[in-house]
Short mmCIF file of C-alpha atoms in Angstrom, two decimals:
data_model
loop_
_atom_site.label_atom_id
_atom_site.label_comp_id
_atom_site.label_asym_id
_atom_site.label_seq_id
_atom_site.Cartn_x
_atom_site.Cartn_y
_atom_site.Cartn_z
CA GLY A 9 -4.04 -1.67 -18.22
CA ASP A 10 -3.88 -3.45 -14.89
CA GLN A 11 -0.39 -4.63 -14.04
CA VAL A 12 -1.35 -6.99 -11.23
CA GLU A 13 -4.09 -9.61 -11.22
CA GLN A 14 -4.83 -10.98 -7.77
CA SER A 15 -6.91 -14.07 -7.10
CA PRO A 16 -9.15 -15.17 -5.64
CA SER A 17 -11.07 -12.04 -4.71
CA ALA A 18 -12.59 -13.89 -1.76
CA LEU A 19 -11.61 -17.04 0.06
CA SER A 20 -13.25 -18.97 2.86
CA LEU A 21 -11.27 -21.44 4.94
CA HIS A 22 -12.03 -23.62 7.93
CA GLU A 23 -9.73 -23.34 10.90
CA GLY A 24 -6.69 -25.54 10.54
CA THR A 25 -6.77 -25.69 6.76
CA GLY A 26 -4.69 -23.78 4.27
CA SER A 27 -4.69 -22.28 0.84
CA ALA A 28 -2.80 -19.93 -1.44
CA LEU A 29 -3.36 -16.46 -2.80
CA ARG A 30 -1.83 -15.60 -6.12
CA CYS A 31 -0.78 -12.51 -8.04
CA ASN A 32 0.00 -12.66 -11.72
CA PHE A 33 1.87 -9.81 -13.35
CA THR A 34 1.36 -8.61 -16.90
CA THR A 35 4.98 -7.51 -17.11
CA THR A 36 8.27 -8.32 -15.44
CA MET A 37 8.37 -7.06 -11.90
CA ARG A 38 11.46 -6.39 -9.82
CA ALA A 39 10.04 -7.20 -6.41
CA VAL A 40 6.78 -7.86 -4.64
CA GLN A 41 5.33 -6.96 -1.26
CA TRP A 42 2.45 -8.64 0.54
CA PHE A 43 0.30 -6.72 2.98
CA ARG A 44 -2.64 -7.30 5.24
CA LYS A 45 -5.19 -4.58 5.84
CA ASN A 46 -5.70 -3.71 9.49
CA SER A 47 -8.95 -2.70 11.19
CA ARG A 48 -8.36 0.97 10.48
CA GLY A 49 -7.65 0.47 6.80
CA SER A 50 -3.90 0.81 6.78
CA LEU A 51 -1.51 -1.87 5.59
CA ILE A 52 0.68 -4.18 7.64
CA ASN A 53 3.79 -5.54 5.96
CA LEU A 54 3.93 -9.30 5.62
CA PHE A 55 6.72 -9.93 3.10
CA TYR A 56 9.08 -8.20 0.73
CA LEU A 57 10.69 -10.41 -1.90
CA ALA A 58 13.00 -9.70 -4.78
CA SER A 59 13.23 -13.44 -5.54
CA GLY A 60 12.74 -16.89 -4.02
CA THR A 61 10.69 -17.63 -0.96
CA LYS A 62 10.27 -16.32 2.57
CA GLU A 63 8.49 -17.84 5.50
CA ASN A 64 7.13 -16.33 8.68
CA GLY A 65 5.17 -18.54 11.01
CA ARG A 66 2.20 -19.96 9.15
CA LEU A 67 2.73 -17.71 6.14
CA LYS A 68 5.01 -18.40 3.24
CA SER A 69 5.50 -16.32 0.12
CA ALA A 70 7.19 -16.97 -3.18
CA PHE A 71 8.10 -14.71 -6.08
CA ASP A 72 9.14 -15.72 -9.58
CA SER A 73 10.00 -12.68 -11.66
CA LYS A 74 10.61 -14.66 -14.83
CA GLU A 75 7.26 -16.50 -14.63
CA ARG A 76 5.56 -13.28 -13.50
CA TYR A 77 3.77 -14.40 -10.37
CA SER A 78 3.86 -14.39 -6.61
CA THR A 79 2.01 -16.48 -4.07
CA LEU A 80 1.10 -16.22 -0.40
CA HIS A 81 0.45 -19.53 1.31
CA ILE A 82 -1.44 -19.72 4.57
CA ARG A 83 -1.33 -22.96 6.52
CA ASP A 84 -3.21 -23.96 9.65
CA ALA A 85 -5.48 -20.95 9.28
CA GLN A 86 -6.73 -19.32 12.48
CA LEU A 87 -9.75 -17.10 13.04
CA GLU A 88 -7.49 -14.08 13.50
CA ASP A 89 -6.10 -14.54 9.98
CA SER A 90 -9.37 -13.24 8.58
CA GLY A 91 -8.95 -10.00 6.69
CA THR A 92 -8.01 -8.57 3.34
CA TYR A 93 -4.63 -9.33 1.81
CA PHE A 94 -2.91 -7.38 -0.95
CA CYS A 95 0.07 -7.93 -3.13
CA ALA A 96 1.95 -5.02 -4.65
CA ALA A 97 4.78 -5.14 -7.15
CA GLU A 98 7.39 -2.74 -8.42
CA ARG A 99 8.72 -2.66 -11.94
CA GLY A 100 12.42 -2.55 -12.60
CA SER A 101 12.14 0.76 -14.42
CA ASN A 102 10.95 2.60 -11.32
CA TYR A 103 10.81 0.88 -7.98
CA ASN A 104 9.16 3.90 -6.44
CA VAL A 105 5.85 3.05 -8.07
CA LEU A 106 3.93 0.16 -6.55
CA TYR A 107 1.20 -1.60 -8.49
CA PHE A 108 -1.42 -3.10 -6.21
CA GLY A 109 -3.61 -6.11 -6.67
CA SER A 110 -7.30 -5.75 -5.94
CA GLY A 111 -7.08 -7.76 -2.74
CA THR A 112 -8.27 -11.08 -1.38
CA LYS A 113 -10.83 -11.11 1.38
CA LEU A 114 -10.06 -14.10 3.57
CA THR A 115 -12.64 -15.46 5.98
CA VAL A 116 -11.60 -18.18 8.41
CA GLU A 117 -14.52 -20.07 9.92
CA PRO A 118 -14.62 -22.34 12.97
CA ALA B 280 12.30 0.49 13.36
CA GLN B 281 10.72 3.22 11.35
CA THR B 282 7.39 4.70 12.32
CA ILE B 283 5.07 6.85 10.27
CA HIS B 284 2.73 9.42 11.74
CA GLN B 285 -0.10 11.02 9.80
CA TRP B 286 -2.31 13.95 10.69
CA PRO B 287 -5.14 14.58 11.02
CA VAL B 288 -6.68 11.21 11.77
CA ALA B 289 -9.89 12.27 10.05
CA GLU B 290 -11.22 15.40 8.44
CA ILE B 291 -14.59 16.64 7.22
CA LYS B 292 -14.27 19.49 4.74
CA ALA B 293 -16.50 21.50 2.43
CA VAL B 294 -16.19 21.40 -1.34
CA GLY B 295 -13.97 24.24 -2.48
CA SER B 296 -12.09 24.51 0.80
CA PRO B 297 -8.32 23.97 1.09
CA LEU B 298 -6.70 20.83 2.43
CA SER B 299 -3.41 19.96 3.99
CA LEU B 300 -2.51 16.45 5.14
CA GLY B 301 0.76 15.72 6.84
CA CYS B 302 3.09 12.79 7.24
CA THR B 303 6.30 12.34 9.16
CA ILE B 304 8.61 9.37 9.31
CA LYS B 305 10.98 8.55 12.13
CA GLY B 306 13.69 5.95 12.34
CA LYS B 307 15.03 6.15 8.81
CA SER B 308 17.34 8.73 7.31
CA SER B 309 16.75 9.99 3.78
CA PRO B 310 13.64 7.88 3.27
CA ASN B 311 11.60 7.61 0.12
CA LEU B 312 8.11 8.93 0.86
CA TYR B 313 4.80 8.18 -0.83
CA TRP B 314 1.18 9.31 -0.85
CA TYR B 315 -1.65 6.92 -1.70
CA TRP B 316 -5.40 7.36 -1.97
CA GLN B 317 -8.29 4.95 -1.84
CA ALA B 318 -11.84 5.89 -2.66
CA THR B 319 -14.49 4.06 -0.66
CA GLY B 320 -14.78 0.63 -2.24
CA GLY B 321 -11.95 1.39 -4.64
CA THR B 322 -8.41 0.20 -5.10
CA LEU B 323 -5.35 1.84 -3.62
CA GLN B 324 -3.76 4.35 -5.98
CA GLN B 325 -0.34 5.85 -5.65
CA LEU B 326 -0.41 9.64 -6.00
CA PHE B 327 3.11 10.95 -5.40
CA TYR B 328 6.55 9.88 -4.36
CA SER B 329 9.61 11.74 -3.22
CA ILE B 330 13.18 10.50 -3.13
CA THR B 331 14.70 13.58 -1.58
CA VAL B 332 13.83 16.94 -0.02
CA GLY B 333 12.31 19.36 -2.48
CA GLN B 334 11.68 16.74 -5.16
CA VAL B 335 8.25 15.26 -5.76
CA GLU B 336 7.11 13.06 -8.63
CA SER B 337 3.46 12.74 -9.59
CA VAL B 338 2.06 9.30 -10.41
CA VAL B 339 -1.65 10.03 -10.72
CA GLN B 340 -3.19 13.47 -11.26
CA LEU B 341 -6.13 14.14 -8.95
CA ASN B 342 -5.93 17.94 -8.65
CA LEU B 343 -3.71 17.49 -5.63
CA SER B 344 -0.15 18.54 -4.97
CA ALA B 345 2.57 17.32 -2.67
CA SER B 346 5.63 18.84 -1.14
CA ARG B 347 8.60 17.61 0.84
CA PRO B 348 9.82 20.48 2.98
CA LYS B 349 12.01 18.33 5.25
CA ASP B 350 13.77 15.00 5.01
CA ASP B 351 11.22 13.37 7.28
CA GLN B 352 8.09 15.22 6.20
CA PHE B 353 5.66 14.88 3.28
CA ILE B 354 2.65 17.15 2.76
CA LEU B 355 -0.40 16.58 0.54
CA SER B 356 -2.52 19.58 -0.29
CA THR B 357 -4.98 21.31 -2.54
CA GLU B 358 -6.46 24.78 -2.61
CA LYS B 359 -9.93 23.61 -3.64
CA LEU B 360 -11.39 20.30 -2.61
CA LEU B 361 -13.69 18.32 -4.87
CA LEU B 362 -16.29 15.77 -3.82
CA SER B 363 -14.16 13.15 -5.56
CA HIS B 364 -11.31 13.78 -3.11
CA SER B 365 -13.16 11.92 -0.39
CA GLY B 366 -11.49 8.73 0.69
CA PHE B 367 -8.64 7.31 2.69
CA TYR B 368 -5.16 8.77 2.35
CA LEU B 369 -2.14 6.76 3.25
CA CYS B 370 1.42 7.91 3.59
CA ALA B 371 4.21 5.38 3.21
CA GLY B 372 7.94 5.52 3.62
CA GLY B 373 11.05 3.46 3.50
CA GLY B 374 13.64 2.31 1.04
CA GLU B 375 12.77 -0.41 -1.40
CA GLU B 376 10.24 -1.82 1.04
CA GLN B 377 7.41 0.54 1.86
CA TYR B 378 5.85 0.86 5.31
CA PHE B 379 2.49 2.52 5.72
CA GLY B 380 1.18 5.06 8.18
CA PRO B 381 -2.22 4.80 9.91
CA GLY B 382 -4.02 6.91 7.31
CA THR B 383 -6.33 9.93 7.20
CA ARG B 384 -9.99 9.57 6.38
CA LEU B 385 -11.28 12.55 4.41
CA THR B 386 -14.93 13.34 3.81
CA VAL B 387 -15.74 16.16 1.44
CA LEU B 388 -19.30 17.48 1.66
#
């Protein structure tokens, strides 16, 4: 079955506002990565977390292995933040296999 | 910083023809390397990974094979393409954190 449940599948924000994306895991994960899809379809790294929180500019991510979830918070959203965001997690048994969420399509409107 | 190069950028191939996609990584010694595939409108699926030269592990079987002839090189291939092989192929590399290449778009007709 699916290891990673990502929500919401789509999100619309007005400029200057914020929200959170969430990934729930059906099993204990060792670490999580967050990506953003670029215009060509490849993935840009946003965060890698084995625990706790990380912040970069207007983005902040958290990972709780015990509670089986990770979040990506976006604050003060800008038009250029629009795009599709993915989480991906690795299990402790084999960190070479990444389990991807289905993605969140974020649209930031003026 | 590590960089990943993939070739070709895009390919249009006939059903039944052979395929070879390449990936090289620079800026990291003894990297782990990965192949992913995404069908149009589908989710990203991991196909193969390699921890070291000459060793490749399969994650999902799609009638494809992979080889790692050099420390910095990962090859994805098949002798006979299927229509279902169409999609976007991504190579990734790194240690625990994976970094992705620009991808190859494959159309099988």
